[in-house]
CSV table of C-alpha atoms in Angstrom, one decimal:
chain,number,residue,atom,x,y,z
R,13,MET,CA,0.2,0.3,-0.2
R,14,ALA,CA,2.7,2.0,-0.7
R,15,GLY,CA,1.2,4.6,-3.0
R,16,LEU,CA,-1.3,5.8,-0.4
R,17,THR,CA,-0.4,8.2,2.5
R,18,ALA,CA,-3.1,10.7,3.1
R,19,VAL,CA,-5.5,9.9,6.0
R,20,VAL,CA,-9.3,10.4,4.4
R,21,ALA,CA,-11.8,11.6,6.5
R,22,VAL,CA,-14.7,10.4,5.7
R,23,PRO,CA,-18.1,11.1,7.4
R,24,VAL,CA,-21.5,8.9,8.1
R,25,LEU,CA,-22.7,6.8,5.4
R,26,SER,CA,-26.5,7.0,6.9
R,27,VAL,CA,-29.1,9.0,7.3
R,28,LEU,CA,-27.9,12.3,5.8
R,29,PRO,CA,-29.9,14.4,3.2
R,30,GLY,CA,-29.4,13.5,-0.7
R,31,HIS,CA,-27.0,16.7,-1.3
R,32,VAL,CA,-24.9,15.6,1.8
R,33,LEU,CA,-24.7,11.8,0.9
R,34,ALA,CA,-23.3,13.3,-3.0
R,35,GLN,CA,-20.7,14.8,-1.7
R,36,MET,CA,-19.9,12.1,0.1
R,37,ALA,CA,-20.2,9.2,-2.9
R,38,GLY,CA,-16.7,11.2,-3.9
R,39,THR,CA,-14.6,10.6,-1.1
R,40,LEU,CA,-16.1,7.1,-0.6
R,41,THR,CA,-15.3,5.9,-3.9
R,42,GLU,CA,-12.0,7.3,-3.1
R,43,LEU,CA,-11.5,5.3,-0.3
R,44,ALA,CA,-13.0,2.1,-2.2
R,45,THR,CA,-10.3,2.7,-5.5
R,46,ALA,CA,-7.6,3.3,-3.0
R,47,TRP,CA,-8.6,-0.4,-1.2
R,48,ARG,CA,-9.4,-2.0,-4.4
R,49,ARG,CA,-5.8,-1.1,-5.8
R,50,GLU,CA,-3.6,-1.2,-3.0
R,51,GLY,CA,-5.3,-4.6,-1.8
R,52,GLY,CA,-5.3,-4.3,2.6
R,53,VAL,CA,-7.3,-5.2,5.2
R,54,LEU,CA,-10.1,-2.5,6.0
R,55,LEU,CA,-10.5,-2.4,9.8
R,56,VAL,CA,-14.3,-1.9,11.4
R,57,ARG,CA,-15.3,-0.8,14.5
R,58,HIS,CA,-19.1,-2.5,14.7
R,59,ALA,CA,-21.6,-0.3,14.3
R,60,LEU,CA,-24.1,1.5,16.8
R,61,THR,CA,-24.9,-0.6,19.9
R,62,GLU,CA,-27.3,-0.1,22.5
R,63,ALA,CA,-26.1,1.9,25.3
R,64,GLY,CA,-23.4,0.9,27.3
R,65,LEU,CA,-20.0,-0.1,28.2
R,66,GLY,CA,-18.6,-2.9,27.8
R,67,ASP,CA,-20.8,-6.0,28.0
R,68,PRO,CA,-23.2,-6.8,30.9
R,69,PRO,CA,-22.2,-9.3,33.7
R,70,GLU,CA,-23.7,-12.1,32.7
R,71,PHE,CA,-21.7,-11.7,29.0
R,72,ALA,CA,-21.7,-15.2,27.3
R,73,LEU,CA,-20.1,-15.6,23.9
R,74,GLY,CA,-22.4,-16.8,21.6
R,75,GLN,CA,-25.4,-15.9,23.2
R,76,CYS,CA,-26.5,-12.8,21.9
R,77,ARG,CA,-29.1,-12.4,24.6
R,78,THR,CA,-26.3,-11.4,26.9
R,79,GLN,CA,-24.2,-9.3,25.1
R,80,ARG,CA,-24.5,-5.1,23.9
R,81,ASN,CA,-25.8,-5.8,21.0
R,82,LEU,CA,-26.1,-3.2,17.3
R,83,SER,CA,-28.9,-0.7,18.0
R,84,PRO,CA,-31.7,-0.2,15.2
R,85,GLU,CA,-29.5,2.7,13.7
R,86,GLY,CA,-26.7,0.4,13.6
R,87,GLN,CA,-28.1,-2.1,12.2
R,88,ARG,CA,-29.4,0.3,9.4
R,89,ALA,CA,-25.9,1.5,9.5
R,90,SER,CA,-24.2,-1.5,9.1
R,91,ARG,CA,-26.9,-2.3,6.0
R,92,ALA,CA,-26.1,1.1,4.0
R,93,MET,CA,-22.3,0.1,4.6
R,94,GLY,CA,-23.1,-3.1,2.9
R,95,GLU,CA,-25.0,-1.2,0.0
R,96,TRP,CA,-22.0,1.8,-0.4
R,97,ALA,CA,-19.8,-1.6,-1.3
R,98,ARG,CA,-22.0,-3.0,-4.0
R,99,THR,CA,-23.1,0.3,-5.1
R,100,ASN,CA,-18.9,0.9,-5.9
R,101,GLY,CA,-18.4,-3.0,-7.3
R,102,PHE,CA,-16.5,-3.9,-3.8
R,103,LYS,CA,-16.9,-7.3,-2.7
R,104,PRO,CA,-14.2,-8.1,-0.3
R,105,ASP,CA,-11.8,-11.6,-0.7
R,106,ALA,CA,-12.5,-12.3,2.9
R,107,VAL,CA,-14.2,-11.0,5.7
R,108,ARG,CA,-13.3,-11.8,9.3
R,109,THR,CA,-15.0,-10.9,12.8
R,110,SER,CA,-15.0,-10.9,16.2
R,111,GLN,CA,-16.8,-13.5,17.8
R,112,TRP,CA,-19.0,-11.0,19.6
R,113,CYS,CA,-22.7,-10.9,17.9
R,114,ARG,CA,-22.4,-7.2,17.7
R,115,CYS,CA,-19.2,-7.6,15.4
R,116,GLN,CA,-20.7,-10.7,13.1
R,117,ASP,CA,-24.5,-8.8,13.3
R,118,THR,CA,-22.0,-6.1,11.3
R,119,ALA,CA,-20.5,-8.1,9.4
R,120,ARG,CA,-23.0,-10.7,8.3
R,121,LEU,CA,-25.6,-6.9,7.7
R,122,ALA,CA,-23.0,-5.8,5.6
R,123,PHE,CA,-21.4,-8.3,3.4
R,124,GLY,CA,-24.0,-11.5,3.6
R,125,GLN,CA,-21.6,-13.9,4.9
R,126,TYR,CA,-18.4,-14.0,7.6
R,127,GLU,CA,-15.5,-16.0,9.0
R,128,ASP,CA,-15.0,-15.6,13.0
R,129,TRP,CA,-11.3,-15.2,14.0
R,130,PRO,CA,-10.8,-15.2,17.7
R,131,PRO,CA,-7.7,-12.7,17.7
R,132,LEU,CA,-10.5,-10.1,16.7
R,133,ASN,CA,-11.7,-10.5,19.4
R,134,SER,CA,-12.4,-8.2,22.1
R,135,THR,CA,-9.5,-7.3,25.3
R,136,PHE,CA,-11.6,-5.3,26.5
R,137,ALA,CA,-11.5,-5.4,30.4
R,138,GLY,CA,-9.1,-7.9,31.0
R,139,GLN,CA,-10.4,-10.5,28.6
R,140,GLY,CA,-8.5,-12.3,26.3
R,141,ASN,CA,-4.9,-11.8,25.7
R,142,PRO,CA,-3.8,-8.6,24.4
R,143,SER,CA,-0.9,-9.3,22.9
R,144,ALA,CA,-0.9,-12.6,21.5
R,145,GLN,CA,-3.8,-11.2,19.3
R,146,ILE,CA,-2.3,-8.0,18.3
R,147,GLN,CA,0.8,-10.7,17.3
R,148,ALA,CA,-1.7,-12.5,15.3
R,149,LEU,CA,-3.0,-9.6,13.5
R,150,ARG,CA,0.6,-8.5,12.6
R,151,GLU,CA,1.0,-11.7,11.4
R,152,ARG,CA,-1.7,-11.7,8.5
R,153,LEU,CA,-1.4,-8.5,7.1
R,154,LEU,CA,2.5,-9.7,6.4
R,155,ALA,CA,1.4,-12.6,5.1
R,156,MET,CA,-1.5,-11.4,3.0
R,157,PRO,CA,-0.7,-11.4,-0.7
R,158,ALA,CA,-0.3,-8.5,-3.1
R,159,GLY,CA,-3.9,-7.3,-3.7
R,160,ARG,CA,-6.2,-9.3,-1.6
R,161,THR,CA,-8.9,-7.3,0.5
R,162,GLU,CA,-10.5,-8.5,3.5
R,163,VAL,CA,-12.8,-6.4,6.1
R,164,TRP,CA,-11.9,-7.3,9.8
R,165,VAL,CA,-15.1,-6.5,12.2
R,166,THR,CA,-13.2,-5.6,16.0
R,167,HIS,CA,-13.6,-3.5,18.8
R,168,GLN,CA,-12.3,-0.4,19.4
R,169,VAL,CA,-9.6,-1.8,21.7
R,170,ILE,CA,-7.9,-3.9,19.0
R,171,MET,CA,-7.9,-0.8,16.5
R,172,THR,CA,-6.3,1.3,19.0
R,173,ALA,CA,-4.1,-1.4,20.3
R,174,LEU,CA,-3.1,-2.6,16.3
R,175,THR,CA,-2.9,1.5,14.6
R,176,GLY,CA,-2.3,3.8,18.0
R,177,ALA,CA,-6.2,5.6,16.5
R,178,TYR,CA,-9.6,5.4,18.0
R,179,PRO,CA,-12.3,4.4,16.3
R,180,GLU,CA,-16.0,6.1,16.5
R,181,MET,CA,-18.3,2.7,16.7
R,182,GLY,CA,-19.0,1.7,12.7
R,183,GLU,CA,-15.7,3.7,11.7
R,184,GLY,CA,-13.5,2.2,9.3
R,185,PHE,CA,-9.3,2.0,8.8
R,186,LEU,CA,-7.7,1.0,6.1
R,187,VAL,CA,-4.0,-0.1,6.9
R,188,ASP,CA,-1.2,-1.3,5.4
R,189,ALA,CA,1.2,-4.5,6.1
R,190,GLN,CA,2.6,-3.3,9.0
R,191,GLY,CA,-0.6,-2.1,10.1
R,192,ARG,CA,-0.4,1.4,10.2
R,193,LEU,CA,-3.1,3.9,9.3
R,194,ARG,CA,-3.5,4.6,5.8
R,195,ALA,CA,-7.2,5.3,5.3
R,196,ARG,CA,-9.8,6.0,8.0
R,197,GLY,CA,-13.9,6.5,7.0
R,198,ARG,CA,-17.0,6.6,8.7
R,199,VAL,CA,-18.7,3.9,7.0
R,200,ALA,CA,-21.2,2.9,9.0
R,201,ALA,CA,-22.9,5.2,12.0
């Protein structure tokens, strides 16, 4: 991804007036073009969730009713992200996601299919193994063939640990093989 050096700021994709969406289309198209041309990974923080921080005390992986899930707005924004990708003729080679339901639902609503990948799981509040997970992400980035495109739907803590930048819910980071932030955009609210 050597050719992409500028960080692109992209506003929210959903629930905006038509003239604003028309202005955004160029920037989003540029992000898709760079991603398609250069390949690499688009890290996406899950879309908007129900109110709260972390997960309820009864949290259990694989049991969505025990987790903080996507809000109706987050569901709509995830569908809009998928529509954006289809409109721009972009189909990633792979979509990987955290095992948390909010990440799986973001990926499913946007791209239809996904593969669970535990290194993308949250490490918030002492969960997981942060150093091993980030190492697995870095190894995958370095091993990816040139031109391959993947979407990784994950959590703020993972994206910040990898890039040093803080994503909003629904924001995407285009990263290079070293995990450096090359472009960012709010692709789902």
